[in-house]
Coordinates of C-alpha atoms in Angstrom, one line a residue:
M1 CA -111.3 61.2 137.0
D2 CA -109.9 63.2 134.1
M3 CA -110.4 66.8 134.8
G4 CA -109.3 68.1 131.4
S5 CA -106.1 69.9 130.3
L6 CA -105.1 73.3 131.5
T7 CA -104.3 74.7 128.1
T8 CA -106.4 76.3 125.4
P9 CA -105.8 76.2 121.6
F10 CA -105.4 79.2 119.5
G11 CA -108.6 81.3 119.2
R12 CA -110.0 80.3 122.5
R13 CA -110.2 82.4 125.7
P14 CA -107.0 82.4 127.6
M15 CA -106.8 80.3 130.7
T16 CA -107.0 82.5 133.8
L17 CA -105.7 81.9 137.3
T18 CA -109.2 81.8 138.5
L19 CA -110.1 78.9 136.2
V20 CA -106.9 77.1 137.1
K21 CA -107.7 77.3 140.8
R22 CA -111.2 76.2 140.2
Q23 CA -110.1 73.1 138.3
F24 CA -107.7 72.2 141.0
E25 CA -110.4 72.7 143.7
T26 CA -112.8 70.5 141.7
K27 CA -110.1 67.8 141.5
K28 CA -109.4 67.9 145.2
A29 CA -113.1 68.1 146.3
D30 CA -114.7 65.1 148.0
T31 CA -117.0 64.0 145.2
P32 CA -120.1 61.8 145.9
T33 CA -120.3 58.3 144.2
A34 CA -123.1 59.4 141.9
V35 CA -125.7 62.2 141.5
D36 CA -128.7 62.7 139.3
K37 CA -127.6 65.1 136.6
W38 CA -131.2 66.6 136.2
R39 CA -131.4 67.3 140.0
V40 CA -128.1 69.2 139.8
F41 CA -129.4 71.0 136.7
R42 CA -132.5 72.1 138.6
D43 CA -130.3 73.3 141.6
I44 CA -128.1 75.3 139.1
G45 CA -131.3 76.8 137.6
D46 CA -132.7 77.9 141.0
A47 CA -129.3 79.4 141.9
R48 CA -128.6 80.9 138.4
S49 CA -128.6 84.5 139.7
R50 CA -125.9 83.6 142.3
L51 CA -123.9 81.8 139.7
G52 CA -124.2 84.7 137.1
L53 CA -126.1 82.5 134.5
K54 CA -128.7 83.5 132.1
D55 CA -131.5 81.5 130.7
R56 CA -129.7 80.8 127.4
A57 CA -126.6 79.5 129.3
L58 CA -129.0 77.2 131.1
A59 CA -130.4 76.0 127.7
V60 CA -126.9 75.2 126.5
L61 CA -126.1 73.3 129.7
N62 CA -129.3 71.3 129.3
A63 CA -128.3 70.5 125.8
L64 CA -124.8 69.3 127.0
L65 CA -126.4 67.1 129.6
T66 CA -128.5 65.4 126.9
F67 CA -125.3 64.2 125.2
F68 CA -124.4 62.3 128.4
P69 CA -126.2 58.9 128.0
A70 CA -126.7 58.0 131.7
T71 CA -129.1 59.8 134.1
E72 CA -126.5 59.6 136.9
L73 CA -123.1 61.3 136.9
G74 CA -120.6 59.0 138.5
S75 CA -117.0 59.0 139.5
D76 CA -116.5 55.7 137.7
K77 CA -117.7 57.1 134.4
N78 CA -116.2 59.1 131.6
L79 CA -117.8 62.5 132.1
I80 CA -116.7 64.1 128.9
V81 CA -119.1 65.0 126.2
F82 CA -118.0 66.0 122.8
P83 CA -120.9 67.4 120.6
S84 CA -120.0 69.7 117.7
N85 CA -121.4 73.3 117.8
A86 CA -124.0 72.4 115.3
Q87 CA -125.3 69.5 117.3
L88 CA -125.4 71.7 120.4
S89 CA -127.1 74.5 118.5
A90 CA -129.9 72.0 117.4
R91 CA -130.6 70.8 120.8
A92 CA -130.4 74.3 122.3
N93 CA -133.5 75.4 120.2
G94 CA -131.4 76.6 117.3
I95 CA -129.3 79.1 119.3
A96 CA -126.9 81.2 117.1
G97 CA -123.3 80.2 117.0
T98 CA -121.9 83.4 118.4
T99 CA -124.4 83.1 121.3
L100 CA -123.6 79.5 121.8
R101 CA -119.8 80.1 122.2
K102 CA -120.5 82.9 124.6
C103 CA -122.7 80.7 126.7
L104 CA -120.2 77.9 126.8
G105 CA -117.6 80.5 128.0
T106 CA -119.9 81.6 130.7
L107 CA -120.4 78.1 131.9
V108 CA -116.7 77.5 132.0
E109 CA -116.1 80.7 133.9
A110 CA -118.8 79.9 136.4
G111 CA -117.1 76.5 137.0
I112 CA -120.0 74.5 135.8
I113 CA -118.1 72.7 133.1
I114 CA -114.4 72.4 132.2
R115 CA -112.9 72.3 128.7
K116 CA -110.7 69.4 127.7
D117 CA -109.0 70.4 124.5
S118 CA -107.7 68.1 121.9
P119 CA -104.4 68.8 120.0
N120 CA -106.3 70.2 117.0
G121 CA -109.1 71.9 119.0
K122 CA -111.8 69.5 117.8
R123 CA -114.2 67.6 120.0
Y124 CA -114.0 63.9 119.5
A125 CA -113.5 60.6 121.2
R126 CA -111.0 57.7 120.6
K127 CA -112.5 54.2 120.9
S128 CA -110.9 50.8 121.5
G129 CA -111.4 47.9 119.3
E130 CA -114.4 46.8 121.3
G131 CA -116.1 50.2 120.9
A132 CA -115.5 51.6 124.3
I133 CA -114.4 55.1 124.7
E134 CA -110.7 55.2 125.7
D135 CA -110.3 59.0 125.6
A136 CA -112.4 62.0 124.7
Y137 CA -112.0 65.7 124.1
G138 CA -114.8 68.2 124.7
F139 CA -116.4 69.4 127.9
S140 CA -116.0 67.7 131.3
L141 CA -119.1 67.5 133.5
A142 CA -117.0 66.6 136.5
P143 CA -117.8 70.0 138.3
L144 CA -121.5 68.9 138.4
L145 CA -120.5 65.9 140.4
A146 CA -117.9 67.6 142.6
R147 CA -120.0 70.7 143.3
A148 CA -123.4 69.0 143.6
A149 CA -123.7 69.8 147.4
E150 CA -122.6 73.3 146.8
F151 CA -125.2 73.9 144.0
A152 CA -127.9 72.4 146.2
A153 CA -127.0 74.8 149.1
L154 CA -127.0 77.8 146.8
A155 CA -130.4 76.7 145.5
Q156 CA -131.8 76.5 149.1
E157 CA -130.4 79.9 149.9
A158 CA -132.0 81.4 146.7
A159 CA -135.3 79.8 147.6
A160 CA -135.1 81.2 151.1
E161 CA -134.3 84.6 149.8
Q162 CA -137.2 84.5 147.4
R163 CA -139.5 83.6 150.2
R164 CA -138.3 86.6 152.3
F165 CA -138.7 88.8 149.1
R166 CA -142.3 87.7 148.8
I167 CA -143.1 88.1 152.5
M168 CA -141.5 91.5 152.7
K169 CA -143.3 92.6 149.5
D170 CA -146.6 91.5 150.9
R171 CA -145.9 93.5 154.1
L172 CA -145.0 96.5 152.1
T173 CA -148.3 96.3 150.2
I174 CA -150.3 96.0 153.4
V175 CA -148.6 98.8 155.3
R176 CA -148.7 101.0 152.2
R177 CA -152.5 100.5 152.0
D178 CA -153.0 101.1 155.7
V179 CA -151.0 104.3 155.6
R180 CA -153.0 105.5 152.6
K181 CA -156.4 104.8 154.4
L182 CA -155.2 106.4 157.6
I183 CA -154.1 109.6 155.8
T184 CA -157.5 109.7 154.0
V185 CA -159.4 109.3 157.3
G186 CA -157.3 112.1 158.8
M187 CA -157.8 114.5 156.0
Q188 CA -161.6 113.8 155.5
E189 CA -162.4 114.1 159.2
N190 CA -160.2 117.2 159.6
L191 CA -158.3 115.7 162.5
P192 CA -155.5 117.5 164.2
G193 CA -152.2 117.0 162.3
D194 CA -150.1 118.1 159.3
W195 CA -152.0 115.8 156.9
A196 CA -150.9 117.6 153.7
A197 CA -147.2 117.1 154.6
T198 CA -147.9 113.5 155.6
E199 CA -149.5 112.8 152.3
A200 CA -146.6 114.5 150.5
C201 CA -144.2 112.2 152.4
F202 CA -146.2 109.2 151.5
I203 CA -146.1 110.2 147.8
D204 CA -142.3 110.7 148.1
I205 CA -141.8 107.2 149.4
V206 CA -144.1 105.6 146.9
G207 CA -142.4 107.6 144.1
R208 CA -139.1 106.0 144.9
F209 CA -140.3 102.5 144.3
V210 CA -138.3 100.8 141.5
R211 CA -139.9 98.8 138.8
R212 CA -137.8 95.6 139.5
P213 CA -136.8 96.0 143.2
T214 CA -134.2 93.8 144.9
L215 CA -134.6 92.5 148.4
D216 CA -132.6 95.6 149.8
D217 CA -134.9 97.9 147.9
I218 CA -138.0 96.3 149.4
A219 CA -136.4 96.3 152.8
T220 CA -135.6 100.0 152.6
S221 CA -139.1 100.9 151.3
L222 CA -140.8 98.8 154.1
D223 CA -138.6 100.4 156.7
E224 CA -139.6 104.0 155.5
M225 CA -143.3 103.0 155.2
N226 CA -143.3 101.5 158.7
L227 CA -141.9 104.7 160.1
L228 CA -144.5 106.8 158.4
H229 CA -147.2 104.5 159.6
E230 CA -145.9 104.9 163.1
E231 CA -146.1 108.7 162.6
V232 CA -149.6 108.6 161.2
S233 CA -150.8 106.4 164.0
R234 CA -149.4 108.8 166.5
M235 CA -151.1 111.7 164.7
L236 CA -154.4 110.0 164.9
E237 CA -154.0 109.2 168.6
T238 CA -153.0 112.8 169.4
Q239 CA -155.9 115.1 169.7
E240 CA -154.0 118.2 170.6
E241 CA -154.2 121.2 168.3
I242 CA -150.8 122.2 166.7
K243 CA -149.8 125.7 168.1
K244 CA -149.2 128.2 165.2
S245 CA -147.4 131.5 165.6
D246 CA -149.8 133.6 163.5
G247 CA -152.8 131.3 163.1
N248 CA -152.5 131.3 159.3
D249 CA -150.0 128.6 158.4
I250 CA -151.0 126.5 155.5
A251 CA -151.5 122.8 155.9
Y252 CA -147.8 122.1 154.8
G253 CA -146.6 124.1 157.7
C254 CA -143.6 125.3 155.5
H255 CA -144.6 128.8 154.4
I256 CA -146.6 131.7 155.9
Q257 CA -148.5 133.0 152.9
N258 CA -150.2 136.3 153.8
S259 CA -149.5 139.9 153.0
N260 CA -146.8 140.0 155.6
T261 CA -144.9 137.0 154.6
E262 CA -141.4 136.6 156.1
S263 CA -138.7 134.9 154.2
C264 CA -135.8 133.0 155.6
T265 CA -133.7 136.1 154.9
E266 CA -136.0 138.2 157.2
L267 CA -135.5 135.5 159.9
E268 CA -131.8 136.3 159.7
P269 CA -131.0 140.1 159.6
S270 CA -127.5 139.4 158.3
F271 CA -128.8 138.6 154.9
E272 CA -128.4 141.6 152.6
K273 CA -130.9 142.0 149.7
K274 CA -130.3 144.2 146.7
Q275 CA -132.7 146.8 145.9
G276 CA -135.6 145.5 143.7
E277 CA -134.6 141.8 144.3
K278 CA -137.4 139.4 145.2
S279 CA -137.2 137.7 148.5
V280 CA -136.4 134.0 148.7
A281 CA -139.8 133.3 150.0
N282 CA -141.4 134.9 146.8
K283 CA -139.0 132.9 144.7
T284 CA -139.9 129.7 146.3
A285 CA -143.6 130.5 146.3
N286 CA -143.4 131.2 142.4
R287 CA -142.0 127.7 141.8
K288 CA -144.4 125.2 140.3
D289 CA -143.2 122.3 142.4
E290 CA -143.6 122.8 146.2
P291 CA -140.5 121.8 148.2
E292 CA -140.4 118.5 150.1
V293 CA -142.1 118.7 153.5
F294 CA -142.6 116.2 156.3
P295 CA -144.6 116.2 159.6
L296 CA -142.8 118.4 162.1
Q297 CA -142.9 115.8 164.8
M298 CA -141.2 113.2 162.5
V299 CA -138.4 115.8 161.8
L300 CA -137.9 116.4 165.4
R301 CA -137.8 112.7 166.1
A302 CA -135.2 112.2 163.4
C303 CA -133.1 115.3 164.4
P304 CA -133.7 115.8 168.2
E305 CA -130.6 117.9 168.7
I306 CA -132.1 120.9 167.0
T307 CA -134.8 121.1 169.8
A308 CA -132.3 122.7 172.2
Y309 CA -132.0 125.7 169.9
G310 CA -135.7 126.5 169.9
P311 CA -137.3 129.1 172.3
G312 CA -137.2 127.7 175.8
G313 CA -135.4 124.5 174.5
A314 CA -138.5 123.4 172.6
I315 CA -139.9 123.7 169.0
S316 CA -143.7 123.7 168.6
N317 CA -144.1 124.9 165.0
W318 CA -142.2 125.5 161.7
R319 CA -141.4 129.1 162.3
E320 CA -139.5 128.1 165.4
M321 CA -137.9 125.3 163.5
M322 CA -136.6 127.6 160.7
A323 CA -135.4 130.2 163.3
A324 CA -133.4 127.4 165.1
A325 CA -131.9 126.4 161.8
V326 CA -130.6 129.9 161.2
T327 CA -129.0 129.8 164.6
I328 CA -127.4 126.5 163.9
R329 CA -126.2 127.5 160.5
Q330 CA -124.3 130.4 162.1
M331 CA -122.8 128.1 164.7
L332 CA -121.7 125.5 162.0
G333 CA -120.1 128.2 160.0
V334 CA -122.5 127.9 156.9
S335 CA -122.3 131.1 154.9
P336 CA -125.5 133.2 154.4
S337 CA -125.3 132.7 150.6
A338 CA -125.1 128.9 151.0
Y339 CA -128.2 128.9 153.2
E340 CA -130.1 131.3 151.1
E341 CA -129.5 129.1 148.0
A342 CA -130.6 126.0 150.0
C343 CA -133.8 128.0 150.9
E344 CA -134.4 128.8 147.2
V345 CA -134.0 125.2 146.0
L346 CA -135.2 123.1 148.9
G347 CA -137.7 125.6 150.4
Q348 CA -137.4 127.2 153.9
A349 CA -138.6 124.1 155.7
G350 CA -136.5 121.8 153.4
A351 CA -133.3 123.9 154.2
A352 CA -134.1 123.8 157.9
I353 CA -134.5 120.0 157.7
A354 CA -131.2 119.7 155.9
I355 CA -129.4 121.9 158.6
A356 CA -131.0 119.7 161.3
C357 CA -129.7 116.5 159.6
I358 CA -126.3 118.1 159.2
L359 CA -126.3 119.0 163.0
E360 CA -127.0 115.3 163.7
R361 CA -124.0 114.2 161.7
T362 CA -121.7 117.1 162.4
R363 CA -118.9 114.8 163.8
H364 CA -118.7 113.0 160.3
I365 CA -118.9 116.2 158.1
N366 CA -115.7 118.2 157.7
S367 CA -117.4 121.3 156.2
A368 CA -121.1 121.9 156.9
G369 CA -121.2 124.7 154.4
G370 CA -119.6 122.6 151.6
Y371 CA -121.9 119.8 152.4
L372 CA -125.0 121.9 152.3
R373 CA -123.9 123.4 149.0
D374 CA -123.4 120.0 147.6
L375 CA -126.8 118.9 148.7
T376 CA -128.3 122.0 147.1
T377 CA -126.5 121.5 143.8
R378 CA -127.7 117.8 143.7
A379 CA -131.3 118.8 144.5
R380 CA -131.3 121.4 141.7
R381 CA -130.4 118.6 139.3
G382 CA -132.9 116.3 140.7
E383 CA -130.3 113.9 142.1
F384 CA -131.1 114.5 145.8
S385 CA -134.2 114.1 147.9
L386 CA -134.6 114.9 151.5
G387 CA -136.7 111.8 152.2
P388 CA -133.9 109.2 152.3
M389 CA -131.6 111.4 154.5
L390 CA -134.4 112.1 156.9
F391 CA -135.6 108.4 157.1
A392 CA -131.9 107.4 157.7
Q393 CA -131.9 109.7 160.8
V394 CA -135.2 108.3 162.0
R395 CA -133.8 104.8 161.8
A396 CA -130.7 105.8 163.5
H397 CA -132.8 107.0 166.5
S398 CA -135.5 104.3 166.4
G399 CA -133.7 101.6 168.4
P400 CA -133.9 97.8 168.2
S401 CA -137.6 97.7 168.6
Q402 CA -138.2 99.7 165.4
K403 CA -135.7 97.7 163.3
S404 CA -137.5 94.6 164.1
A405 CA -140.8 95.9 162.9

């Protein structure tokens, strides 16, 4: 079987080492006796994303195959087709010449076809006196025969991945609806639990859905929504009232909004405030956008180490959570200014959550203060959200049973 020359005439793309290796591999491969060219074409179409092919490249390949007279590609046949660009363009629905040449180059680079160049760069065939083709110059379809089994396997993998994608997308749709319904029930029935924060968490997850998700995107969203579903289910099953330090916490559980509001600076006496300067709590309260908040029990499940720094080794409300965060920030060497800035941007509860997550990963972080400042800077630019970081910690502590959900 003639695999084509390894040279390219002037004006063509240069021959690369990758293309040379692919031609040698194709020549050495155990080729089947014959394969249906249209079956191979369908397999390549199904696996086009894995082969890096676009629809126009497939249209050009389809046109090339129409110039091969037989239905089957066989090792005993001349597998060279030699149509001109004008002929190819006509059979590829009038594709432009520039696009045609680009698609041909893509097919060559993907190892779908191989160029066999003539001395003058033209595509033609030499025939014998009896009219049989003795030699031809153009494009070799030999890789379709040699790689038929590989293309079939890639097509099966792509089909299996598409099935997994559809199944996971359906699961995500179902669990998203369930969480929405459960949150609505909890809020309408005034059941115990931090329902406003739970709803904000739900909106945060849904807000990060992408328009054209990949399988990994769907898996991440499904994982996060399953974790929230578990938390909402736990809240519905639990009928214990949440203890509050002053009885006037808002549903978000993040700020104490009464005439004696205490800011994170007042939780830590070491913070100095200039005369006439507004407190961090007032700055945060004046912001149009509320900081990200999550159910306290979810935060404690994601970051259990912070519990030891609460009064009596336990944390029962957000005030105790924020006080514990102040203690931890001193222990980690986070400067007061870095923590104050985090409170201003993320909110008091958000800063406490960030400190709790940093505590969980303290072995992997060289400078807790620098890390917190980086998170704050990214959050100010809208490039950071507490949700993914918190859910990553929840998954880290969820165990094998949760991962299989």
